[in-house]
Amino acid sequence: MNTDSNDQGRLTTHVLDTANGTPAAGMQIDLYKIDQTNKELVLTINTNHDGRADKPLMEGSAFQEGYYELVFHVGKYFGRNEDISFLDEVPIRFGINDASEHYHVPLLVSPFSFSTYRGS
């Protein structure tokens, strides 16, 4: 049996700043666990120089099936000099139905648009 952590289920993310063509370094991201009546904050991180978390957001026994939400603090990241930014917080709600798999949730973002997908 291979015990390499890459063979275990985990959640990762990566944020790319498409307006500047760079990784989105220093962006705050909140991870929430969602159930029928609650939204519980699991963790808050800031992306590193490569626009990634320094380690998986969840792995091992903490990585469980269910619904989750990543909230990307885009307005703060872009530091718009406006009273109201077009994009402020970008929430991405998703489900994990197999805790043995790798779930990667990337975000491509500018001050005025975003895109996501299930990555690898």
Short mmCIF file of N, CA, C and O in Angstrom, two decimals:
data_model
loop_
_atom_site.label_atom_id
_atom_site.label_comp_id
_atom_site.label_asym_id
_atom_site.label_seq_id
_atom_site.Cartn_x
_atom_site.Cartn_y
_atom_site.Cartn_z
N MET A 1 0.84 -1.19 0.00
CA MET A 1 0.00 0.00 0.00
C MET A 1 0.88 1.24 0.00
O MET A 1 1.77 1.41 0.81
N ASN A 2 0.60 2.13 -0.91
CA ASN A 2 1.35 3.38 -1.01
C ASN A 2 0.74 4.39 -0.04
O ASN A 2 -0.43 4.69 -0.10
N THR A 3 1.56 4.95 0.86
CA THR A 3 1.06 5.93 1.82
C THR A 3 1.42 7.35 1.44
O THR A 3 1.34 8.26 2.25
N ASP A 4 1.82 7.55 0.21
CA ASP A 4 2.13 8.90 -0.29
C ASP A 4 0.89 9.77 -0.13
O ASP A 4 -0.22 9.40 -0.51
N SER A 5 1.05 10.97 0.46
CA SER A 5 -0.10 11.85 0.71
C SER A 5 -0.82 12.25 -0.57
O SER A 5 -1.97 12.63 -0.54
N ASN A 6 -0.15 12.14 -1.74
CA ASN A 6 -0.81 12.46 -3.00
C ASN A 6 -1.85 11.42 -3.38
O ASN A 6 -2.62 11.64 -4.29
N ASP A 7 -1.85 10.25 -2.71
CA ASP A 7 -2.82 9.20 -2.99
C ASP A 7 -4.03 9.31 -2.08
O ASP A 7 -4.95 8.52 -2.18
N GLN A 8 -4.05 10.26 -1.15
CA GLN A 8 -5.15 10.44 -0.23
C GLN A 8 -6.02 11.60 -0.68
O GLN A 8 -5.56 12.51 -1.36
N GLY A 9 -7.27 11.57 -0.24
CA GLY A 9 -8.17 12.66 -0.57
C GLY A 9 -7.72 13.96 0.07
O GLY A 9 -7.18 13.98 1.17
N ARG A 10 -7.95 15.04 -0.66
CA ARG A 10 -7.57 16.36 -0.15
C ARG A 10 -8.27 17.44 -0.97
O ARG A 10 -8.75 17.18 -2.07
N LEU A 11 -8.29 18.64 -0.41
CA LEU A 11 -8.86 19.81 -1.07
C LEU A 11 -7.76 20.84 -1.24
O LEU A 11 -7.08 21.19 -0.27
N THR A 12 -7.60 21.33 -2.46
CA THR A 12 -6.62 22.37 -2.75
C THR A 12 -7.28 23.46 -3.59
O THR A 12 -8.35 23.27 -4.16
N THR A 13 -6.60 24.60 -3.68
CA THR A 13 -7.07 25.70 -4.52
C THR A 13 -5.87 26.45 -5.08
O THR A 13 -4.75 26.28 -4.61
N HIS A 14 -6.13 27.24 -6.09
CA HIS A 14 -5.11 28.05 -6.75
C HIS A 14 -5.84 29.25 -7.33
O HIS A 14 -6.87 29.09 -7.98
N VAL A 15 -5.32 30.46 -7.12
CA VAL A 15 -5.98 31.66 -7.61
C VAL A 15 -5.04 32.39 -8.57
O VAL A 15 -3.89 32.69 -8.21
N LEU A 16 -5.54 32.64 -9.77
CA LEU A 16 -4.77 33.38 -10.77
C LEU A 16 -5.45 34.71 -11.06
O LEU A 16 -6.65 34.78 -11.29
N ASP A 17 -4.67 35.76 -11.02
CA ASP A 17 -5.10 37.13 -11.29
C ASP A 17 -4.99 37.33 -12.80
O ASP A 17 -3.91 37.57 -13.32
N THR A 18 -6.11 37.21 -13.50
CA THR A 18 -6.07 37.30 -14.97
C THR A 18 -5.93 38.75 -15.45
O THR A 18 -5.53 38.96 -16.59
N ALA A 19 -6.21 39.72 -14.60
CA ALA A 19 -6.05 41.12 -14.99
C ALA A 19 -4.58 41.49 -15.12
O ALA A 19 -4.19 42.26 -15.98
N ASN A 20 -3.75 40.90 -14.25
CA ASN A 20 -2.32 41.21 -14.24
C ASN A 20 -1.45 40.07 -14.77
O ASN A 20 -0.24 40.24 -14.88
N GLY A 21 -2.07 38.92 -15.06
CA GLY A 21 -1.32 37.78 -15.58
C GLY A 21 -0.36 37.19 -14.56
O GLY A 21 0.74 36.76 -14.91
N THR A 22 -0.79 37.16 -13.27
CA THR A 22 0.07 36.66 -12.20
C THR A 22 -0.73 35.79 -11.24
O THR A 22 -1.96 35.85 -11.21
N PRO A 23 -0.03 35.01 -10.41
CA PRO A 23 -0.74 34.36 -9.30
C PRO A 23 -1.29 35.43 -8.36
O PRO A 23 -0.70 36.51 -8.21
N ALA A 24 -2.40 35.15 -7.71
CA ALA A 24 -3.02 36.10 -6.79
C ALA A 24 -2.44 35.90 -5.39
O ALA A 24 -3.05 35.27 -4.53
N ALA A 25 -1.25 36.43 -5.17
CA ALA A 25 -0.56 36.30 -3.89
C ALA A 25 -1.21 37.18 -2.84
O ALA A 25 -1.55 38.33 -3.10
N GLY A 26 -1.42 36.63 -1.64
CA GLY A 26 -1.95 37.40 -0.52
C GLY A 26 -3.45 37.52 -0.46
O GLY A 26 -3.97 38.31 0.32
N MET A 27 -4.18 36.75 -1.27
CA MET A 27 -5.65 36.81 -1.22
C MET A 27 -6.16 35.98 -0.04
O MET A 27 -5.77 34.85 0.14
N GLN A 28 -7.09 36.55 0.72
CA GLN A 28 -7.74 35.82 1.80
C GLN A 28 -8.79 34.88 1.23
O GLN A 28 -9.56 35.26 0.35
N ILE A 29 -8.81 33.66 1.77
CA ILE A 29 -9.81 32.66 1.39
C ILE A 29 -10.36 32.04 2.67
O ILE A 29 -9.59 31.63 3.55
N ASP A 30 -11.68 31.97 2.78
CA ASP A 30 -12.34 31.31 3.91
C ASP A 30 -12.97 30.02 3.40
O ASP A 30 -13.59 30.01 2.33
N LEU A 31 -12.84 28.95 4.18
CA LEU A 31 -13.47 27.67 3.86
C LEU A 31 -14.55 27.40 4.90
O LEU A 31 -14.28 27.47 6.11
N TYR A 32 -15.77 27.12 4.42
CA TYR A 32 -16.89 26.81 5.30
C TYR A 32 -17.40 25.40 5.01
O TYR A 32 -17.43 24.97 3.86
N LYS A 33 -17.85 24.72 6.06
CA LYS A 33 -18.59 23.45 5.94
C LYS A 33 -20.06 23.84 5.99
O LYS A 33 -20.47 24.62 6.86
N ILE A 34 -20.85 23.31 5.06
CA ILE A 34 -22.26 23.65 4.95
C ILE A 34 -23.10 22.42 5.27
O ILE A 34 -22.84 21.34 4.72
N ASP A 35 -24.07 22.56 6.16
CA ASP A 35 -25.07 21.50 6.30
C ASP A 35 -26.45 22.15 6.21
O ASP A 35 -26.55 23.33 5.88
N GLN A 36 -27.48 21.41 6.49
CA GLN A 36 -28.84 21.92 6.25
C GLN A 36 -29.17 23.18 7.02
O GLN A 36 -29.98 23.99 6.58
N THR A 37 -28.58 23.37 8.19
CA THR A 37 -28.94 24.52 9.01
C THR A 37 -27.77 25.41 9.39
O THR A 37 -27.98 26.48 9.96
N ASN A 38 -26.55 24.99 9.10
CA ASN A 38 -25.38 25.75 9.56
C ASN A 38 -24.36 25.98 8.45
O ASN A 38 -24.26 25.21 7.50
N LYS A 39 -23.61 27.03 8.66
CA LYS A 39 -22.45 27.35 7.83
C LYS A 39 -21.32 27.59 8.82
O LYS A 39 -21.32 28.61 9.53
N GLU A 40 -20.39 26.64 8.92
CA GLU A 40 -19.34 26.69 9.93
C GLU A 40 -17.98 26.99 9.30
O GLU A 40 -17.55 26.29 8.38
N LEU A 41 -17.31 28.03 9.80
CA LEU A 41 -15.98 28.36 9.31
C LEU A 41 -15.00 27.26 9.71
O LEU A 41 -14.88 26.92 10.89
N VAL A 42 -14.32 26.70 8.71
CA VAL A 42 -13.32 25.65 8.94
C VAL A 42 -11.94 26.27 9.08
O VAL A 42 -11.18 25.93 9.98
N LEU A 43 -11.60 27.20 8.17
CA LEU A 43 -10.30 27.85 8.23
C LEU A 43 -10.28 29.09 7.36
O LEU A 43 -11.11 29.26 6.48
N THR A 44 -9.30 29.94 7.62
CA THR A 44 -9.02 31.12 6.82
C THR A 44 -7.54 31.09 6.49
O THR A 44 -6.72 30.85 7.36
N ILE A 45 -7.21 31.30 5.21
CA ILE A 45 -5.81 31.33 4.79
C ILE A 45 -5.59 32.55 3.89
O ILE A 45 -6.54 33.16 3.41
N ASN A 46 -4.34 32.87 3.66
CA ASN A 46 -3.95 33.84 2.63
C ASN A 46 -3.07 33.09 1.65
O ASN A 46 -2.18 32.31 2.08
N THR A 47 -3.28 33.32 0.37
CA THR A 47 -2.49 32.61 -0.63
C THR A 47 -1.03 33.02 -0.57
O THR A 47 -0.69 34.14 -0.21
N ASN A 48 -0.16 32.09 -0.96
CA ASN A 48 1.28 32.35 -0.98
C ASN A 48 1.68 33.04 -2.29
O ASN A 48 0.81 33.44 -3.08
N HIS A 49 2.96 33.18 -2.53
CA HIS A 49 3.48 33.89 -3.72
C HIS A 49 3.02 33.26 -5.03
O HIS A 49 3.00 33.90 -6.06
N ASP A 50 2.61 31.98 -4.98
CA ASP A 50 2.17 31.27 -6.17
C ASP A 50 0.64 31.24 -6.29
O ASP A 50 0.10 30.55 -7.14
N GLY A 51 -0.05 31.97 -5.42
CA GLY A 51 -1.51 31.99 -5.46
C GLY A 51 -2.15 30.73 -4.90
O GLY A 51 -3.32 30.46 -5.15
N ARG A 52 -1.39 29.97 -4.11
CA ARG A 52 -1.86 28.72 -3.53
C ARG A 52 -1.80 28.77 -2.01
O ARG A 52 -1.11 29.60 -1.45
N ALA A 53 -2.48 27.82 -1.38
CA ALA A 53 -2.31 27.61 0.06
C ALA A 53 -1.00 26.85 0.25
O ALA A 53 -0.58 26.09 -0.63
N ASP A 54 -0.34 27.05 1.37
CA ASP A 54 0.93 26.37 1.63
C ASP A 54 0.77 24.87 1.81
O ASP A 54 1.73 24.12 1.64
N LYS A 55 -0.44 24.43 2.15
CA LYS A 55 -0.73 23.00 2.29
C LYS A 55 -2.20 22.79 1.92
O LYS A 55 -2.94 23.77 1.77
N PRO A 56 -2.64 21.55 1.74
CA PRO A 56 -4.05 21.34 1.42
C PRO A 56 -4.97 21.99 2.44
O PRO A 56 -4.65 22.06 3.64
N LEU A 57 -6.11 22.48 1.98
CA LEU A 57 -7.09 23.10 2.86
C LEU A 57 -7.70 22.08 3.81
O LEU A 57 -8.03 22.39 4.95
N MET A 58 -7.86 20.87 3.30
CA MET A 58 -8.32 19.73 4.11
C MET A 58 -7.66 18.48 3.56
O MET A 58 -7.48 18.34 2.35
N GLU A 59 -7.34 17.55 4.47
CA GLU A 59 -6.82 16.24 4.08
C GLU A 59 -6.97 15.29 5.25
O GLU A 59 -7.33 15.70 6.35
N GLY A 60 -6.70 14.02 5.01
CA GLY A 60 -6.79 13.02 6.07
C GLY A 60 -8.19 12.92 6.64
O GLY A 60 -9.18 13.07 5.93
N SER A 61 -8.28 12.73 7.95
CA SER A 61 -9.58 12.54 8.59
C SER A 61 -10.44 13.81 8.56
O SER A 61 -11.66 13.74 8.69
N ALA A 62 -9.83 14.97 8.38
CA ALA A 62 -10.59 16.22 8.29
C ALA A 62 -11.32 16.36 6.96
O ALA A 62 -12.27 17.13 6.84
N PHE A 63 -10.88 15.61 5.96
CA PHE A 63 -11.46 15.69 4.61
C PHE A 63 -12.64 14.73 4.54
O PHE A 63 -12.46 13.52 4.45
N GLN A 64 -13.84 15.27 4.59
CA GLN A 64 -15.04 14.45 4.65
C GLN A 64 -16.02 14.84 3.56
O GLN A 64 -16.01 15.97 3.07
N GLU A 65 -16.89 13.88 3.22
CA GLU A 65 -17.93 14.14 2.23
C GLU A 65 -18.89 15.20 2.76
O GLU A 65 -19.08 15.34 3.96
N GLY A 66 -19.47 15.95 1.86
CA GLY A 66 -20.44 16.96 2.24
C GLY A 66 -20.33 18.18 1.35
O GLY A 66 -19.65 18.16 0.32
N TYR A 67 -21.02 19.23 1.75
CA TYR A 67 -21.01 20.49 1.01
C TYR A 67 -20.11 21.51 1.70
O TYR A 67 -20.08 21.59 2.93
N TYR A 68 -19.40 22.27 0.87
CA TYR A 68 -18.44 23.25 1.36
C TYR A 68 -18.58 24.52 0.54
O TYR A 68 -19.16 24.52 -0.54
N GLU A 69 -18.02 25.60 1.08
CA GLU A 69 -17.99 26.86 0.35
C GLU A 69 -16.63 27.52 0.56
O GLU A 69 -16.17 27.64 1.70
N LEU A 70 -16.01 27.90 -0.53
CA LEU A 70 -14.81 28.72 -0.48
C LEU A 70 -15.24 30.15 -0.78
O LEU A 70 -15.97 30.39 -1.75
N VAL A 71 -14.81 31.10 0.06
CA VAL A 71 -15.11 32.51 -0.17
C VAL A 71 -13.79 33.22 -0.42
O VAL A 71 -12.92 33.27 0.45
N PHE A 72 -13.63 33.72 -1.64
CA PHE A 72 -12.42 34.41 -2.07
C PHE A 72 -12.65 35.91 -1.90
O PHE A 72 -13.60 36.46 -2.46
N HIS A 73 -11.78 36.59 -1.16
CA HIS A 73 -11.93 38.02 -0.88
C HIS A 73 -11.27 38.84 -1.99
O HIS A 73 -10.20 39.42 -1.83
N VAL A 74 -11.96 38.89 -3.10
CA VAL A 74 -11.46 39.50 -4.33
C VAL A 74 -11.37 41.02 -4.20
O VAL A 74 -10.39 41.63 -4.63
N GLY A 75 -12.39 41.66 -3.62
CA GLY A 75 -12.40 43.12 -3.49
C GLY A 75 -11.20 43.62 -2.71
O GLY A 75 -10.54 44.58 -3.11
N LYS A 76 -10.91 42.97 -1.59
CA LYS A 76 -9.74 43.37 -0.78
C LYS A 76 -8.45 43.14 -1.56
O LYS A 76 -7.54 43.96 -1.50
N TYR A 77 -8.38 42.03 -2.27
CA TYR A 77 -7.16 41.70 -3.02
C TYR A 77 -6.85 42.77 -4.06
O TYR A 77 -5.72 43.24 -4.17
N PHE A 78 -7.85 43.15 -4.84
CA PHE A 78 -7.61 44.14 -5.89
C PHE A 78 -7.51 45.56 -5.33
O PHE A 78 -7.02 46.45 -6.04
N GLY A 79 -7.94 45.77 -4.09
CA GLY A 79 -7.79 47.07 -3.44
C GLY A 79 -8.35 48.22 -4.25
O GLY A 79 -7.74 49.27 -4.38
N ARG A 80 -9.52 48.02 -4.79
CA ARG A 80 -10.14 49.05 -5.62
C ARG A 80 -10.36 50.32 -4.80
O ARG A 80 -10.72 50.26 -3.63
N ASN A 81 -10.16 51.45 -5.41
CA ASN A 81 -10.38 52.73 -4.76
C ASN A 81 -11.80 53.22 -4.99
O ASN A 81 -12.03 54.38 -5.29
N GLU A 82 -12.73 52.32 -4.87
CA GLU A 82 -14.13 52.65 -5.07
C GLU A 82 -14.87 52.36 -3.77
O GLU A 82 -14.44 51.52 -2.98
N ASP A 83 -15.98 53.04 -3.56
CA ASP A 83 -16.78 52.75 -2.37
C ASP A 83 -17.36 51.34 -2.45
O ASP A 83 -17.45 50.65 -1.45
N ILE A 84 -17.76 50.94 -3.66
CA ILE A 84 -18.35 49.62 -3.85
C ILE A 84 -17.66 48.96 -5.03
O ILE A 84 -17.72 49.46 -6.16
N SER A 85 -16.99 47.84 -4.77
CA SER A 85 -16.33 47.08 -5.84
C SER A 85 -17.36 46.27 -6.60
O SER A 85 -18.35 45.81 -6.02
N PHE A 86 -17.12 46.04 -7.88
CA PHE A 86 -18.03 45.19 -8.66
C PHE A 86 -18.03 43.79 -8.07
O PHE A 86 -19.07 43.22 -7.81
N LEU A 87 -16.85 43.20 -7.86
CA LEU A 87 -16.74 41.92 -7.17
C LEU A 87 -16.13 42.17 -5.80
O LEU A 87 -15.09 42.79 -5.68
N ASP A 88 -16.79 41.67 -4.78
CA ASP A 88 -16.28 41.82 -3.42
C ASP A 88 -15.81 40.45 -2.93
O ASP A 88 -14.64 40.14 -2.95
N GLU A 89 -16.74 39.62 -2.52
CA GLU A 89 -16.43 38.25 -2.13
C GLU A 89 -17.01 37.32 -3.18
O GLU A 89 -18.16 37.47 -3.58
N VAL A 90 -16.20 36.36 -3.62
CA VAL A 90 -16.66 35.38 -4.60
C VAL A 90 -16.82 34.05 -3.88
O VAL A 90 -15.84 33.42 -3.49
N PRO A 91 -18.09 33.62 -3.68
CA PRO A 91 -18.33 32.33 -3.03
C PRO A 91 -18.45 31.21 -4.08
O PRO A 91 -19.09 31.39 -5.11
N ILE A 92 -17.83 30.10 -3.79
CA ILE A 92 -17.97 28.92 -4.65
C ILE A 92 -18.40 27.78 -3.75
O ILE A 92 -17.65 27.32 -2.89
N ARG A 93 -19.64 27.34 -3.92
CA ARG A 93 -20.20 26.23 -3.14
C ARG A 93 -20.09 24.97 -3.97
O ARG A 93 -20.45 24.96 -5.14
N PHE A 94 -19.61 23.90 -3.35
CA PHE A 94 -19.36 22.65 -4.07
C PHE A 94 -19.55 21.48 -3.13
O PHE A 94 -19.56 21.63 -1.91
N GLY A 95 -19.69 20.29 -3.72
CA GLY A 95 -19.86 19.08 -2.95
C GLY A 95 -18.70 18.12 -3.11
O GLY A 95 -18.12 18.02 -4.19
N ILE A 96 -18.38 17.44 -2.03
CA ILE A 96 -17.38 16.37 -2.05
C ILE A 96 -18.14 15.08 -1.81
O ILE A 96 -18.76 14.89 -0.76
N ASN A 97 -18.15 14.20 -2.81
CA ASN A 97 -18.89 12.95 -2.66
C ASN A 97 -17.98 11.73 -2.56
O ASN A 97 -18.46 10.61 -2.43
N ASP A 98 -16.66 11.92 -2.62
CA ASP A 98 -15.71 10.82 -2.46
C ASP A 98 -14.47 11.37 -1.77
O ASP A 98 -13.61 12.00 -2.41
N ALA A 99 -14.36 11.14 -0.47
CA ALA A 99 -13.27 11.71 0.32
C ALA A 99 -11.92 11.05 0.05
O ALA A 99 -10.93 11.44 0.64
N SER A 100 -11.88 10.09 -0.87
CA SER A 100 -10.59 9.49 -1.23
C SER A 100 -9.96 10.18 -2.44
O SER A 100 -8.84 9.88 -2.82
N GLU A 101 -10.70 11.11 -3.05
CA GLU A 101 -10.21 11.79 -4.26
C GLU A 101 -9.61 13.15 -3.94
O GLU A 101 -9.84 13.71 -2.87
N HIS A 102 -8.87 13.68 -4.92
CA HIS A 102 -8.32 15.04 -4.84
C HIS A 102 -9.33 15.99 -5.48
O HIS A 102 -9.69 15.82 -6.64
N TYR A 103 -9.78 16.97 -4.72
CA TYR A 103 -10.66 18.02 -5.23
C TYR A 103 -9.84 19.30 -5.29
O TYR A 103 -9.32 19.76 -4.28
N HIS A 104 -9.73 19.85 -6.49
CA HIS A 104 -8.97 21.09 -6.69
C HIS A 104 -9.94 22.13 -7.24
O HIS A 104 -10.60 21.89 -8.25
N VAL A 105 -10.05 23.27 -6.55
CA VAL A 105 -11.00 24.32 -6.93
C VAL A 105 -10.21 25.59 -7.25
O VAL A 105 -9.92 26.40 -6.38
N PRO A 106 -9.81 25.75 -8.52
CA PRO A 106 -9.08 26.96 -8.91
C PRO A 106 -10.03 28.12 -9.20
O PRO A 106 -11.21 27.91 -9.51
N LEU A 107 -9.49 29.32 -9.08
CA LEU A 107 -10.26 30.52 -9.41
C LEU A 107 -9.40 31.39 -10.32
O LEU A 107 -8.26 31.69 -10.01
N LEU A 108 -9.98 31.76 -11.46
CA LEU A 108 -9.38 32.72 -12.38
C LEU A 108 -10.19 33.99 -12.18
O LEU A 108 -11.41 33.98 -12.33
N VAL A 109 -9.51 35.11 -11.84
CA VAL A 109 -10.28 36.28 -11.42
C VAL A 109 -9.65 37.59 -11.89
O VAL A 109 -8.43 37.70 -12.01
N SER A 110 -10.51 38.54 -12.17
CA SER A 110 -10.13 39.93 -12.43
C SER A 110 -11.07 40.78 -11.58
O SER A 110 -11.98 40.24 -10.95
N PRO A 111 -10.93 42.09 -11.57
CA PRO A 111 -11.87 42.91 -10.79
C PRO A 111 -13.31 42.83 -11.28
O PRO A 111 -14.23 43.22 -10.57
N PHE A 112 -13.51 42.30 -12.51
CA PHE A 112 -14.85 42.33 -13.10
C PHE A 112 -15.39 40.98 -13.56
O PHE A 112 -16.48 40.91 -14.10
N SER A 113 -14.62 39.90 -13.38
CA SER A 113 -15.11 38.59 -13.80
C SER A 113 -14.35 37.49 -13.09
O SER A 113 -13.26 37.71 -12.55
N PHE A 114 -14.95 36.29 -13.08
CA PHE A 114 -14.26 35.13 -12.53
C PHE A 114 -14.75 33.86 -13.20
O PHE A 114 -15.84 33.83 -13.80
N SER A 115 -13.93 32.82 -13.08
CA SER A 115 -14.26 31.51 -13.62
C SER A 115 -13.65 30.46 -12.72
O SER A 115 -12.60 30.68 -12.12
N THR A 116 -14.32 29.32 -12.62
CA THR A 116 -13.80 28.21 -11.84
C THR A 116 -14.17 26.90 -12.51
O THR A 116 -14.97 26.88 -13.46
N TYR A 117 -13.58 25.83 -12.04
CA TYR A 117 -13.84 24.49 -12.57
C TYR A 117 -13.26 23.51 -11.57
O TYR A 117 -12.54 23.89 -10.64
N ARG A 118 -13.56 22.23 -11.75
CA ARG A 118 -12.92 21.22 -10.91
C ARG A 118 -11.61 20.83 -11.60
O ARG A 118 -11.59 20.21 -12.64
N GLY A 119 -10.52 21.21 -10.99
CA GLY A 119 -9.20 20.94 -11.54
C GLY A 119 -8.66 19.61 -11.08
O GLY A 119 -9.32 18.81 -10.46
N SER A 120 -7.38 19.40 -11.39
CA SER A 120 -6.73 18.15 -11.01
C SER A 120 -5.48 18.42 -10.21
O SER A 120 -5.01 19.52 -10.10
#
